[in-house]
Amino acid sequence: MATDAGPVLDIVRLRRSCASCGLQQLCLPAAIAGDDLRRLDDIVQSKRPIDRAQTLFLPGTPFHALYVVRSGSFKTFVTNEQGETQILGFHLPGEILGLDAISAERHQCTAEALERATVCEVPFSRLSHIAQQVPDLQRQLLRVISREVMRDHEHLVMMGRRHAQERLAIFLKSLSERYGRIKRDPALLTLPMSRYELANYLGLVVETVSRLFTRFQQMGVLEVRRKNVRILDFAKLEALCAEQHEGSGAVAREA
Amino acid sequence: MATDAGPVLDIVRLRRSCASCGLQQLCLPAAIAGDDLRRLDDIVQSKRPIDRAQTLFLPGTPFHALYVVRSGSFKTFVTNEQGETQILGFHLPGEILGLDAISAERHQCTAEALERATVCEVPFSRLSHIAQQVPDLQRQLLRVISREVMRDHEHLVMMGRRHAQERLAIFLKSLSERYGRIKRDPALLTLPMSRYELANYLGLVVETVSRLFTRFQQMGVLEVRRKNVRILDFAKLEALCAEQHEGSGAVAREA
DNA sequence: CGATGGTTTGACATCGGTCAACGCAGGTGG
DNA sequence: CCACCTGCGTTGACCGATGTCAAACCATCG
């Protein structure tokens, strides 16, 4: 279980050792080992639990560290002048926050805990210092950012789909896959975000999302009880990801 | 002028010297100088012109180099099983292609020239080799990818806006800014992409985009003649980027 | 000159957004 | 322990923006 987060006691236990962390393969230490791993380990600090609705960083905050989700979950979002927000992502254990801050050396978005969560803090200057001496870490760092780009591209593809139904289906499918990766039952989703947040992420309104959940339930694809969603029929879900459409999809030129 | 691309003759001239390239500040060499610049320069190959509709890479192509647009422009897009595509970006001179391939060591999307274009090819293994010895280049490389993440986030924010009008306005505004950065008149846009491609990028259909152009014209914001768009009123355009709305924008919880 | 493909325009249909009301769950205080 | 309150979630009725379909226009190219 990734969401162990007991009382304050285990801060000490949380700290120490990427080596023993279940998320290792997904995280920066992947592909490095032994002595190098210890050096990375040394700079990683773990912070005390972040409560629901608390933020890890805000736009404009000077960038000095990357954060890896250890337990719990986060959302990242930007807010414009009119106070409208766009949620950029939901982040599960093993995922890295703050990558978009490297360029400007300031955070570009807000990261907020959706539930009580813990993170590892990786001071960036020290990280890149070590990366310079450990080529594997260097490559892994680039890989991790590149993966972030891939993630955003998937989000983009989803937003491009004009039918709400497909968007939600794609989201659920992809969330299920992510659950699999962190060794949780891919059929049993516990959505850490509110319907509002989910709707915003998908570029829809709450009511639409709500109606879709009921519809999916009626179709026998899901069993929904508030935040608890069980996927009953993966094949149907898969099918829902790619219904109807030809509108803006196929670009005219190529037949 | 960024789009010089004369006859085959100047391939040789195109080659050689990041030092003398007008795009330097936007590109990998930014922040490195002197001898280090020459080392980077040495590995950069420039390829012969790419014709309109020709591809630079396809999904699955083994990744061995990044490409920097020197002149002309590209689109990148992904295509799913049903042949529907989603355009991920349009790329002007100075922008870097292939960053999403680092993670899987295979390209994830297609890069296709929208008009005759030239690129610099930067072999990735050699680049990271040099980056290991030149910390500034190392940091610049990370910065460049991080900037790509920022770019995608902007695209995402735009796709999240539910009104077509805002999407197009935001696109035009941002394109204008990019023109400014490469020293072209920010009021005089020459859209290298078709209406279909633009619509796809924005998550809309052609007809909607077409109608919007006419509407913007009637409002006195633009003067449109096919691919040539002149921005007549920046203030109005700016205003159009943020009309109406509160729906999915403001997340309920925070008042 | 006609063919081709991109672009525009119009008429119409519909998905999903808006507004409004209600239900349900969890938290707080009596 | 219950009653109320608050905020999230669901449902329904309605309407409008935008997608769909169809046709005409226009530029480019052979």
Coordinates of C-alpha atoms (C1' of nucleotides) in Angstrom, one line a residue:
Chain A
M1 CA 0.0 0.0 0.0
A2 CA 1.4 3.3 -0.9
T3 CA -0.7 5.4 1.4
D4 CA 0.8 4.2 4.7
A5 CA 1.3 7.6 6.2
G6 CA 0.9 6.8 9.8
P7 CA 1.3 9.2 12.7
V8 CA 4.2 11.7 13.0
L9 CA 6.4 9.0 14.4
D10 CA 7.7 7.5 11.1
I11 CA 9.1 10.7 9.7
V12 CA 12.4 9.2 10.6
R13 CA 11.6 6.0 8.9
L14 CA 10.3 7.7 5.8
R15 CA 13.6 9.5 5.6
R16 CA 16.6 7.5 4.5
S17 CA 17.1 5.1 1.6
C18 CA 15.9 5.3 -1.9
A19 CA 17.4 1.8 -1.9
S20 CA 14.5 0.4 0.1
C21 CA 11.8 2.5 -1.5
G22 CA 9.1 0.7 -3.4
L23 CA 9.0 3.5 -5.9
Q24 CA 12.6 3.1 -6.9
Q25 CA 12.0 1.9 -10.4
L26 CA 9.8 4.9 -11.2
C27 CA 11.9 7.5 -9.6
L28 CA 15.3 9.1 -10.0
P29 CA 17.3 6.2 -8.6
A30 CA 16.2 3.9 -11.4
A31 CA 19.3 2.6 -13.3
I32 CA 21.8 3.7 -10.7
A33 CA 23.1 1.6 -7.9
G34 CA 25.6 1.0 -5.1
D35 CA 27.7 3.9 -4.1
D36 CA 26.1 6.3 -6.5
L37 CA 22.7 5.5 -5.1
R38 CA 24.0 6.3 -1.6
R39 CA 25.2 9.7 -2.8
L40 CA 21.8 10.5 -4.2
D41 CA 20.2 9.1 -1.0
D42 CA 22.3 11.5 1.0
I43 CA 20.8 14.6 -0.5
V44 CA 17.2 13.5 -0.5
Q45 CA 15.3 15.0 2.4
S46 CA 11.9 13.9 3.3
K47 CA 9.5 16.4 4.5
R48 CA 6.9 16.0 7.2
P49 CA 3.4 15.1 6.0
I50 CA 1.5 17.6 3.9
D51 CA -2.1 17.9 4.8
R52 CA -5.0 18.0 2.4
A53 CA -5.3 21.4 0.6
Q54 CA -1.8 22.5 1.7
T55 CA 0.6 23.5 -1.0
L56 CA 4.1 22.4 -1.8
F57 CA 4.9 25.4 -3.9
L58 CA 3.2 28.3 -5.7
P59 CA 3.8 30.1 -9.0
G60 CA 6.7 32.4 -8.5
T61 CA 8.3 30.4 -5.6
P62 CA 12.0 30.3 -6.3
F63 CA 12.9 26.8 -7.5
H64 CA 15.4 24.9 -5.4
A65 CA 14.2 21.4 -5.3
L66 CA 12.2 18.7 -7.1
Y67 CA 9.7 16.7 -5.1
V68 CA 8.8 13.1 -5.5
V69 CA 5.5 11.9 -4.2
R70 CA 6.0 9.2 -1.7
S71 CA 2.4 8.7 -0.5
G72 CA -0.9 10.4 -1.1
S73 CA -1.5 12.5 -4.1
F74 CA -1.3 16.0 -5.5
K75 CA -2.8 18.2 -8.2
T76 CA -0.9 20.8 -10.0
F77 CA -2.6 23.8 -11.6
V78 CA -2.2 27.3 -13.0
T79 CA -4.5 30.2 -12.3
N80 CA -4.9 33.2 -14.6
E81 CA -5.6 36.8 -13.8
Q82 CA -9.4 36.2 -13.7
G83 CA -8.9 33.5 -11.1
E84 CA -9.8 30.7 -13.5
T85 CA -7.7 27.6 -13.0
Q86 CA -6.6 24.8 -15.2
I87 CA -5.5 21.6 -13.6
L88 CA -2.4 20.2 -15.3
G89 CA -2.1 16.9 -13.6
F90 CA -2.9 14.6 -10.7
H91 CA 0.2 13.1 -9.2
L92 CA 0.5 9.7 -7.6
P93 CA 3.4 8.1 -5.7
G94 CA 6.6 8.0 -7.6
E95 CA 5.8 11.0 -9.8
I96 CA 7.9 14.1 -9.8
L97 CA 6.7 17.6 -9.2
G98 CA 8.4 20.8 -10.1
L99 CA 9.9 19.9 -13.5
D100 CA 8.5 22.9 -15.2
A101 CA 10.4 25.2 -12.9
I102 CA 13.9 24.4 -14.1
S103 CA 13.8 26.7 -17.0
A104 CA 12.8 29.9 -15.3
E105 CA 14.1 28.9 -11.9
R106 CA 10.7 29.7 -10.5
H107 CA 7.8 27.5 -10.1
Q108 CA 5.2 27.9 -12.8
C109 CA 2.2 26.3 -11.1
T110 CA 0.8 25.4 -7.8
A111 CA 1.1 21.9 -6.3
E112 CA -1.5 21.1 -3.7
A113 CA -2.1 17.9 -1.8
L114 CA -5.4 16.2 -2.5
E115 CA -5.1 14.2 0.7
R116 CA -2.5 13.9 3.4
A117 CA 0.7 13.1 1.6
T118 CA 4.5 12.8 1.9
V119 CA 7.2 13.7 -0.5
C120 CA 10.9 13.4 -0.9
E121 CA 12.6 16.7 -1.5
V122 CA 15.6 16.6 -3.9
P123 CA 17.6 19.9 -3.8
F124 CA 18.2 20.6 -7.5
S125 CA 21.6 22.1 -7.4
R126 CA 23.0 19.2 -5.5
L127 CA 21.2 16.8 -7.8
S128 CA 22.7 18.3 -10.9
H129 CA 26.0 18.4 -9.2
I130 CA 25.9 14.6 -8.6
A131 CA 24.4 14.1 -12.0
Q132 CA 27.5 15.6 -13.5
Q133 CA 29.6 12.9 -12.0
V134 CA 27.1 10.1 -12.5
P135 CA 26.2 9.8 -16.2
D136 CA 23.5 7.3 -15.5
L137 CA 21.8 9.7 -13.1
Q138 CA 22.2 12.5 -15.6
R139 CA 20.4 10.4 -18.2
Q140 CA 17.8 9.3 -15.8
L141 CA 17.1 12.9 -15.0
L142 CA 16.6 13.8 -18.6
R143 CA 14.4 10.7 -19.0
V144 CA 12.2 11.7 -16.2
I145 CA 11.6 15.1 -17.7
S146 CA 11.1 13.7 -21.1
R147 CA 8.5 11.4 -19.6
E148 CA 6.7 14.4 -18.2
V149 CA 6.5 15.8 -21.7
M150 CA 5.0 12.5 -22.8
R151 CA 2.5 12.7 -20.0
D152 CA 1.4 16.2 -21.1
H153 CA 1.1 15.0 -24.7
E154 CA -1.3 12.4 -23.5
H155 CA -3.3 14.9 -21.6
L156 CA -3.4 17.0 -24.8
V157 CA -4.6 14.2 -26.9
M158 CA -7.4 13.6 -24.4
M159 CA -8.4 17.3 -24.5
G160 CA -8.4 17.2 -28.2
R161 CA -11.2 14.6 -28.2
R162 CA -14.4 16.5 -28.6
H163 CA -16.7 14.1 -26.9
A164 CA -16.9 14.2 -23.1
Q165 CA -17.5 10.5 -22.8
E166 CA -14.2 9.6 -24.5
R167 CA -12.3 12.0 -22.3
L168 CA -13.5 10.5 -19.1
A169 CA -13.0 7.0 -20.5
I170 CA -9.4 7.8 -21.4
F171 CA -8.8 9.3 -18.1
L172 CA -10.1 6.3 -16.2
K173 CA -8.1 3.9 -18.4
S174 CA -4.9 5.8 -17.9
L175 CA -5.5 6.1 -14.1
S176 CA -6.0 2.4 -13.9
E177 CA -2.7 1.8 -15.7
R178 CA -0.9 4.1 -13.3
Y179 CA -2.4 2.2 -10.4
G180 CA -1.0 -1.0 -11.9
R181 CA 2.4 0.6 -12.1
I182 CA 2.4 1.4 -8.4
K183 CA 1.1 -2.1 -7.6
R184 CA -2.5 -1.2 -6.7
D185 CA -5.5 -3.0 -8.1
P186 CA -6.1 -1.5 -11.5
A187 CA -9.8 -2.2 -11.2
L188 CA -10.3 -0.5 -8.0
L189 CA -9.8 3.2 -8.2
T190 CA -10.1 5.6 -5.3
L191 CA -10.3 9.0 -6.9
P192 CA -8.5 11.4 -4.7
M193 CA -9.9 14.5 -6.5
S194 CA -13.3 16.0 -6.4
R195 CA -15.7 15.9 -9.3
Y196 CA -15.0 19.6 -9.8
E197 CA -11.3 19.0 -10.1
L198 CA -11.8 16.1 -12.4
A199 CA -14.1 18.1 -14.6
N200 CA -11.6 20.9 -14.7
Y201 CA -8.8 18.6 -15.6
L202 CA -10.9 17.2 -18.5
G203 CA -12.0 20.6 -19.7
L204 CA -15.7 19.9 -18.8
V205 CA -18.2 21.0 -16.1
V206 CA -19.1 19.0 -13.0
E207 CA -22.6 18.1 -14.2
T208 CA -21.2 16.5 -17.3
V209 CA -18.8 14.4 -15.4
S210 CA -21.4 13.4 -12.9
R211 CA -23.8 12.4 -15.7
L212 CA -21.1 10.4 -17.4
F213 CA -20.4 8.4 -14.2
T214 CA -24.0 7.5 -14.0
R215 CA -24.1 6.6 -17.7
F216 CA -21.0 4.4 -17.4
Q217 CA -22.6 2.7 -14.5
Q218 CA -25.8 2.1 -16.4
M219 CA -23.8 0.6 -19.2
G220 CA -22.2 -1.8 -16.8
V221 CA -18.7 -0.4 -17.3
L222 CA -18.3 0.9 -13.8
E223 CA -19.6 0.6 -10.3
V224 CA -19.4 4.1 -8.8
R225 CA -19.8 4.9 -5.1
R226 CA -18.6 8.5 -4.7
K227 CA -14.8 8.4 -4.8
N228 CA -14.7 4.7 -5.2
V229 CA -14.9 3.4 -8.7
R230 CA -14.6 -0.2 -9.7
I231 CA -14.0 -1.0 -13.3
L232 CA -16.3 -3.9 -14.2
D233 CA -15.6 -4.2 -17.9
F234 CA -12.2 -3.2 -19.2
A235 CA -13.1 -4.1 -22.8
K236 CA -16.1 -1.7 -22.8
L237 CA -14.0 1.0 -21.2
E238 CA -11.4 0.6 -23.9
A239 CA -14.1 0.8 -26.5
L240 CA -15.5 4.0 -25.0
C241 CA -12.1 5.6 -25.4
A242 CA -12.4 5.7 -29.2
E243 CA -16.1 6.0 -30.2
Q244 CA -17.5 8.0 -33.1
H245 CA -15.6 11.0 -34.5
E246 CA -13.9 11.9 -37.6
G247 CA -14.3 15.6 -37.4
S248 CA -11.1 17.2 -36.6
G249 CA -9.3 13.9 -36.2
A250 CA -8.1 12.9 -39.6
V251 CA -6.3 15.8 -41.2
A252 CA -7.6 16.2 -44.7
R253 CA -4.5 16.2 -46.8
E254 CA -3.4 12.6 -46.2
A255 CA -6.2 10.4 -47.4
Chain B
M1 CA 14.9 36.9 -42.0
A2 CA 14.6 33.5 -40.7
T3 CA 13.3 31.9 -43.8
D4 CA 16.2 32.5 -46.1
A5 CA 16.4 29.0 -47.5
G6 CA 17.8 29.7 -50.9
P7 CA 18.8 27.1 -53.4
V8 CA 20.9 24.0 -52.6
L9 CA 24.1 26.1 -52.7
D10 CA 24.1 27.4 -49.2
I11 CA 23.9 24.0 -47.5
V12 CA 27.5 24.6 -46.7
R13 CA 26.9 28.0 -45.4
L14 CA 24.1 26.8 -43.3
R15 CA 26.4 24.3 -41.7
R16 CA 28.9 25.6 -39.4
S17 CA 28.8 27.9 -36.4
C18 CA 26.2 28.2 -33.8
A19 CA 28.3 31.2 -33.0
S20 CA 27.0 33.1 -35.9
C21 CA 23.4 31.8 -35.8
G22 CA 20.7 34.4 -35.1
L23 CA 18.9 31.8 -33.1
Q24 CA 21.7 31.4 -30.6
Q25 CA 19.9 32.8 -27.6
L26 CA 16.9 30.5 -28.0
C27 CA 18.9 27.4 -28.6
L28 CA 21.3 25.1 -26.9
P29 CA 24.3 27.3 -27.2
A30 CA 22.7 30.0 -25.0
A31 CA 24.9 30.6 -22.0
I32 CA 27.9 28.8 -23.2
A33 CA 30.8 30.4 -25.0
G34 CA 34.2 30.3 -26.5
D35 CA 35.8 26.9 -26.6
D36 CA 32.8 25.0 -25.3
L37 CA 30.7 26.5 -28.0
R38 CA 33.1 25.2 -30.6
R39 CA 32.8 21.7 -29.2
L40 CA 29.1 21.9 -29.5
D41 CA 29.4 23.4 -32.9
D42 CA 31.5 20.5 -34.0
I43 CA 28.9 17.9 -33.4
V44 CA 26.0 19.8 -34.9
Q45 CA 25.2 18.7 -38.4
S46 CA 22.9 20.5 -40.6
K47 CA 20.7 18.5 -43.0
R48 CA 19.7 19.4 -46.4
P49 CA 16.3 21.2 -46.7
I50 CA 13.2 19.3 -45.8
D51 CA 10.4 19.8 -48.2
R52 CA 6.8 20.6 -47.3
A53 CA 5.0 17.5 -46.1
Q54 CA 8.2 15.6 -45.6
T55 CA 8.9 14.1 -42.2
L56 CA 11.8 14.4 -39.9
F57 CA 10.9 11.4 -37.8
L58 CA 8.0 9.1 -37.1
P59 CA 6.7 7.4 -34.0
G60 CA 8.9 4.4 -33.3
T61 CA 11.9 5.8 -35.1
P62 CA 15.0 5.1 -32.9
F63 CA 16.0 8.3 -31.2
H64 CA 19.5 9.4 -31.9
A65 CA 19.3 13.2 -32.3
L66 CA 17.5 16.3 -31.4
Y67 CA 16.6 18.7 -34.2
V68 CA 16.6 22.5 -34.0
V69 CA 14.5 24.3 -36.6
R70 CA 16.7 26.8 -38.5
S71 CA 14.2 28.0 -41.0
G72 CA 10.7 27.1 -42.0
S73 CA 8.3 25.4 -39.7
F74 CA 7.1 22.0 -38.5
K75 CA 4.1 20.4 -36.9
T76 CA 4.4 17.5 -34.5
F77 CA 1.5 15.2 -34.0
V78 CA 0.4 11.8 -32.8
T79 CA -2.0 9.4 -34.6
N80 CA -4.0 6.8 -32.8
E81 CA -5.2 3.4 -34.0
Q82 CA -8.2 4.8 -35.8
G83 CA -6.1 7.2 -37.7
E84 CA -7.2 10.3 -35.8
T85 CA -4.5 12.7 -35.2
Q86 CA -3.8 15.3 -32.6
I87 CA -1.4 18.1 -33.4
L88 CA 0.9 18.8 -30.4
G89 CA 2.7 21.8 -31.6
F90 CA 3.8 24.1 -34.4
H91 CA 7.5 24.8 -34.3
L92 CA 9.3 27.9 -35.5
P93 CA 13.0 28.6 -35.9
G94 CA 15.0 28.1 -32.8
E95 CA 12.6 25.5 -31.4
I96 CA 13.8 22.0 -30.6
L97 CA 12.2 18.8 -31.9
G98 CA 12.4 15.3 -30.4
L99 CA 12.5 16.0 -26.7
D100 CA 9.8 13.5 -25.9
A101 CA 11.9 10.7 -27.4
I102 CA 14.6 10.8 -24.7
S103 CA 12.7 8.7 -22.3
A104 CA 11.9 5.7 -24.4
E105 CA 14.7 6.2 -26.8
R106 CA 12.2 6.2 -29.6
H107 CA 10.3 9.0 -31.1
Q108 CA 6.8 9.3 -29.9
C109 CA 5.3 11.6 -32.5
T110 CA 5.7 12.6 -36.1
A111 CA 7.5 15.8 -37.1
E112 CA 6.5 17.1 -40.5
A113 CA 7.6 20.2 -42.3
L114 CA 4.8 22.7 -43.0
E115 CA 6.9 24.4 -45.6
R116 CA 10.4 24.0 -46.9
A117 CA 12.6 24.0 -43.9
T118 CA 16.1 23.4 -42.6
V119 CA 17.2 22.0 -39.3
C120 CA 20.3 21.4 -37.3
E121 CA 20.8 17.8 -36.2
V122 CA 22.3 17.4 -32.8
P123 CA 23.4 13.8 -32.1
F124 CA 22.1 13.1 -28.6
S125 CA 24.8 10.8 -27.3
R126 CA 27.5 13.2 -28.2
L127 CA 25.5 16.1 -26.9
S128 CA 25.1 14.5 -23.5
H129 CA 28.7 13.5 -23.5
I130 CA 29.8 17.1 -23.9
A131 CA 27.1 18.2 -21.5
Q132 CA 28.8 16.1 -18.9
Q133 CA 31.9 18.1 -19.2
V134 CA 30.3 21.5 -19.7
P135 CA 27.9 22.1 -16.7
D136 CA 26.4 25.2 -18.4
L137 CA 25.4 23.1 -21.4
Q138 CA 24.0 20.5 -19.1
R139 CA 21.9 23.1 -17.4
Q140 CA 20.9 24.6 -20.7
L141 CA 19.7 21.2 -21.9
L142 CA 17.5 20.7 -18.9
R143 CA 16.2 24.2 -19.3
V144 CA 15.3 23.6 -22.8
I145 CA 13.3 20.5 -22.0
S146 CA 11.7 22.3 -19.0
R147 CA 10.6 25.0 -21.4
E148 CA 9.0 22.4 -23.6
V149 CA 7.0 21.3 -20.5
M150 CA 5.9 24.9 -20.0
R151 CA 4.9 25.2 -23.6
D152 CA 2.7 22.1 -23.3
H153 CA 1.1 23.5 -20.2
E154 CA 0.2 26.6 -22.1
H155 CA -1.4 24.5 -24.8
L156 CA -3.3 22.6 -22.1
V157 CA -4.6 25.8 -20.6
M158 CA -5.8 26.9 -24.0
M159 CA -7.5 23.5 -24.6
G160 CA -9.2 23.8 -21.2
R161 CA -11.0 27.0 -22.3
R162 CA -14.4 26.0 -23.4
H163 CA -15.1 28.8 -25.9
A164 CA -13.6 28.4 -29.3
Q165 CA -13.2 32.2 -29.6
E166 CA -10.8 32.3 -26.7
R167 CA -8.8 29.4 -27.9
L168 CA -8.1 31.1 -31.2
A169 CA -7.4 34.4 -29.6
I170 CA -4.9 32.9 -27.2
F171 CA -3.2 31.0 -30.1
L172 CA -2.8 34.2 -32.1
K173 CA -1.5 36.2 -29.2
S174 CA 1.0 33.5 -28.4
L175 CA 2.1 33.1 -32.0
S176 CA 2.6 36.8 -32.2
E177 CA 4.8 36.7 -29.2
R178 CA 6.9 33.9 -30.7
Y179 CA 7.3 36.0 -33.8
G180 CA 8.6 38.8 -31.7
R181 CA 11.1 36.5 -30.1
I182 CA 12.6 35.6 -33.5
K183 CA 12.6 39.2 -34.6
R184 CA 9.7 39.1 -36.9
D185 CA 6.9 41.7 -37.0
P186 CA 4.5 40.5 -34.2
A187 CA 1.6 42.1 -36.0
L188 CA 2.1 40.4 -39.3
L189 CA 1.5 36.7 -39.0
T190 CA 2.0 34.2 -41.9
L191 CA 0.3 31.1 -40.8
P192 CA 2.3 28.2 -42.1
M193 CA -0.4 25.7 -41.2
S194 CA -3.7 25.0 -42.9
R195 CA -7.1 25.8 -41.3
Y196 CA -7.5 22.0 -40.8
E197 CA -4.3 21.8 -38.9
L198 CA -5.0 24.9 -36.8
A199 CA -8.4 23.6 -36.0
N200 CA -7.0 20.2 -35.0
Y201 CA -4.4 21.9 -32.8
L202 CA -7.1 23.9 -31.0
G203 CA -9.5 20.9 -30.6
L204 CA -12.1 22.4 -33.0
V205 CA -13.3 21.8 -36.5
V206 CA -12.3 23.8 -39.6
E207 CA -15.6 25.5 -40.0
T208 CA -15.5 27.0 -36.5
V209 CA -12.0 28.3 -37.1
S210 CA -13.0 29.8 -40.4
R211 CA -16.0 31.5 -38.9
L212 CA -13.9 32.9 -36.1
F213 CA -11.5 34.4 -38.5
T214 CA -14.3 36.2 -40.2
R215 CA -15.8 37.3 -36.9
F216 CA -12.5 38.6 -35.7
Q217 CA -12.2 40.5 -38.9
Q218 CA -15.7 42.0 -38.6
M219 CA -14.8 43.1 -35.1
G220 CA -11.8 44.9 -36.4
V221 CA -9.3 42.8 -34.6
L222 CA -7.7 41.2 -37.6
E223 CA -7.2 41.6 -41.2
V224 CA -7.2 38.1 -42.7
R225 CA -6.2 37.2 -46.2
R226 CA -5.8 33.4 -46.2
K227 CA -2.6 32.6 -44.5
N228 CA -1.7 36.2 -44.0
V229 CA -3.1 37.7 -40.8
R230 CA -2.5 41.2 -39.6
I231 CA -3.3 42.0 -36.0
L232 CA -5.0 45.4 -36.0
D233 CA -5.9 45.7 -32.4
F234 CA -3.8 44.0 -29.8
A235 CA -5.9 45.3 -26.9
K236 CA -9.0 43.7 -28.3
L237 CA -7.2 40.5 -29.1
E238 CA -6.0 40.4 -25.5
A239 CA -9.5 41.0 -24.3
L240 CA -10.8 38.1 -26.4
C241 CA -8.4 35.8 -24.6
A242 CA -10.4 36.0 -21.4
E243 CA -14.1 36.6 -22.1
Q244 CA -17.0 35.2 -20.2
H245 CA -16.7 31.9 -18.3
E246 CA -16.7 30.8 -14.8
G247 CA -17.9 27.3 -15.4
S248 CA -15.1 24.9 -14.9
G249 CA -12.6 27.7 -14.3
A250 CA -12.8 28.6 -10.6
V251 CA -12.6 25.5 -8.5
A252 CA -15.3 25.6 -5.9
R253 CA -13.5 25.0 -2.7
E254 CA -11.5 28.2 -2.5
A255 CA -14.0 31.0 -2.5
Chain C
dC1 C1' -9.0 25.3 -69.1
dG2 C1' -10.4 22.0 -65.8
dA3 C1' -9.1 19.6 -61.8
dT4 C1' -7.9 19.6 -57.0
dG5 C1' -7.8 20.9 -52.5
dG6 C1' -8.2 24.4 -49.1
dT7 C1' -11.5 27.9 -47.4
dT8 C1' -15.8 30.0 -46.6
dT9 C1' -20.7 30.3 -45.8
dG10 C1' -25.3 28.6 -44.7
dA11 C1' -28.9 25.6 -42.5
dC12 C1' -29.6 22.4 -39.2
dA13 C1' -28.9 19.1 -35.2
dT14 C1' -27.0 18.0 -30.9
dC15 C1' -23.8 17.6 -27.1
dG16 C1' -22.8 19.6 -23.3
dG17 C1' -23.0 24.0 -20.7
dT18 C1' -26.2 26.8 -17.6
dC19 C1' -29.4 27.3 -14.0
dA20 C1' -32.0 25.4 -10.4
dA21 C1' -33.3 22.1 -7.0
dC22 C1' -32.5 18.3 -4.2
dG23 C1' -30.0 14.4 -1.9
dC24 C1' -26.4 12.7 0.7
dA25 C1' -22.4 12.5 3.8
dG26 C1' -19.5 14.3 7.2
dG27 C1' -18.6 17.6 10.8
dT28 C1' -19.9 20.4 14.6
dG29 C1' -22.3 21.8 18.5
dG30 C1' -26.0 21.4 21.5
Chain D
dC1 C1' -27.1 11.0 20.2
dC2 C1' -29.4 13.9 17.3
dA3 C1' -30.1 18.2 14.5
dC4 C1' -28.4 21.2 11.8
dC5 C1' -25.3 23.0 8.5
dT6 C1' -22.2 23.0 4.7
dG7 C1' -20.3 21.4 0.6
dC8 C1' -20.0 17.9 -2.8
dG9 C1' -22.6 15.2 -5.9
dT10 C1' -26.6 14.1 -8.7
dT11 C1' -30.6 14.9 -11.6
dG12 C1' -33.7 17.5 -14.6
dA13 C1' -35.2 21.2 -17.9
dC14 C1' -33.6 24.2 -21.1
dC15 C1' -30.7 26.6 -24.5
dG16 C1' -26.8 28.0 -27.1
dA17 C1' -22.3 27.2 -29.0
dT18 C1' -20.3 24.4 -32.0
dG19 C1' -20.2 20.2 -34.7
dT20 C1' -22.4 18.2 -39.0
dC21 C1' -23.7 18.2 -43.7
dA22 C1' -23.9 20.5 -48.0
dA23 C1' -22.7 23.7 -51.4
dA24 C1' -20.2 27.3 -53.4
dC25 C1' -15.9 29.8 -53.9
dC26 C1' -11.1 30.5 -54.9
dA27 C1' -6.3 29.8 -55.7
dT28 C1' -2.9 26.9 -57.5
dC29 C1' -1.2 23.7 -60.7
dG30 C1' -0.9 20.8 -64.5

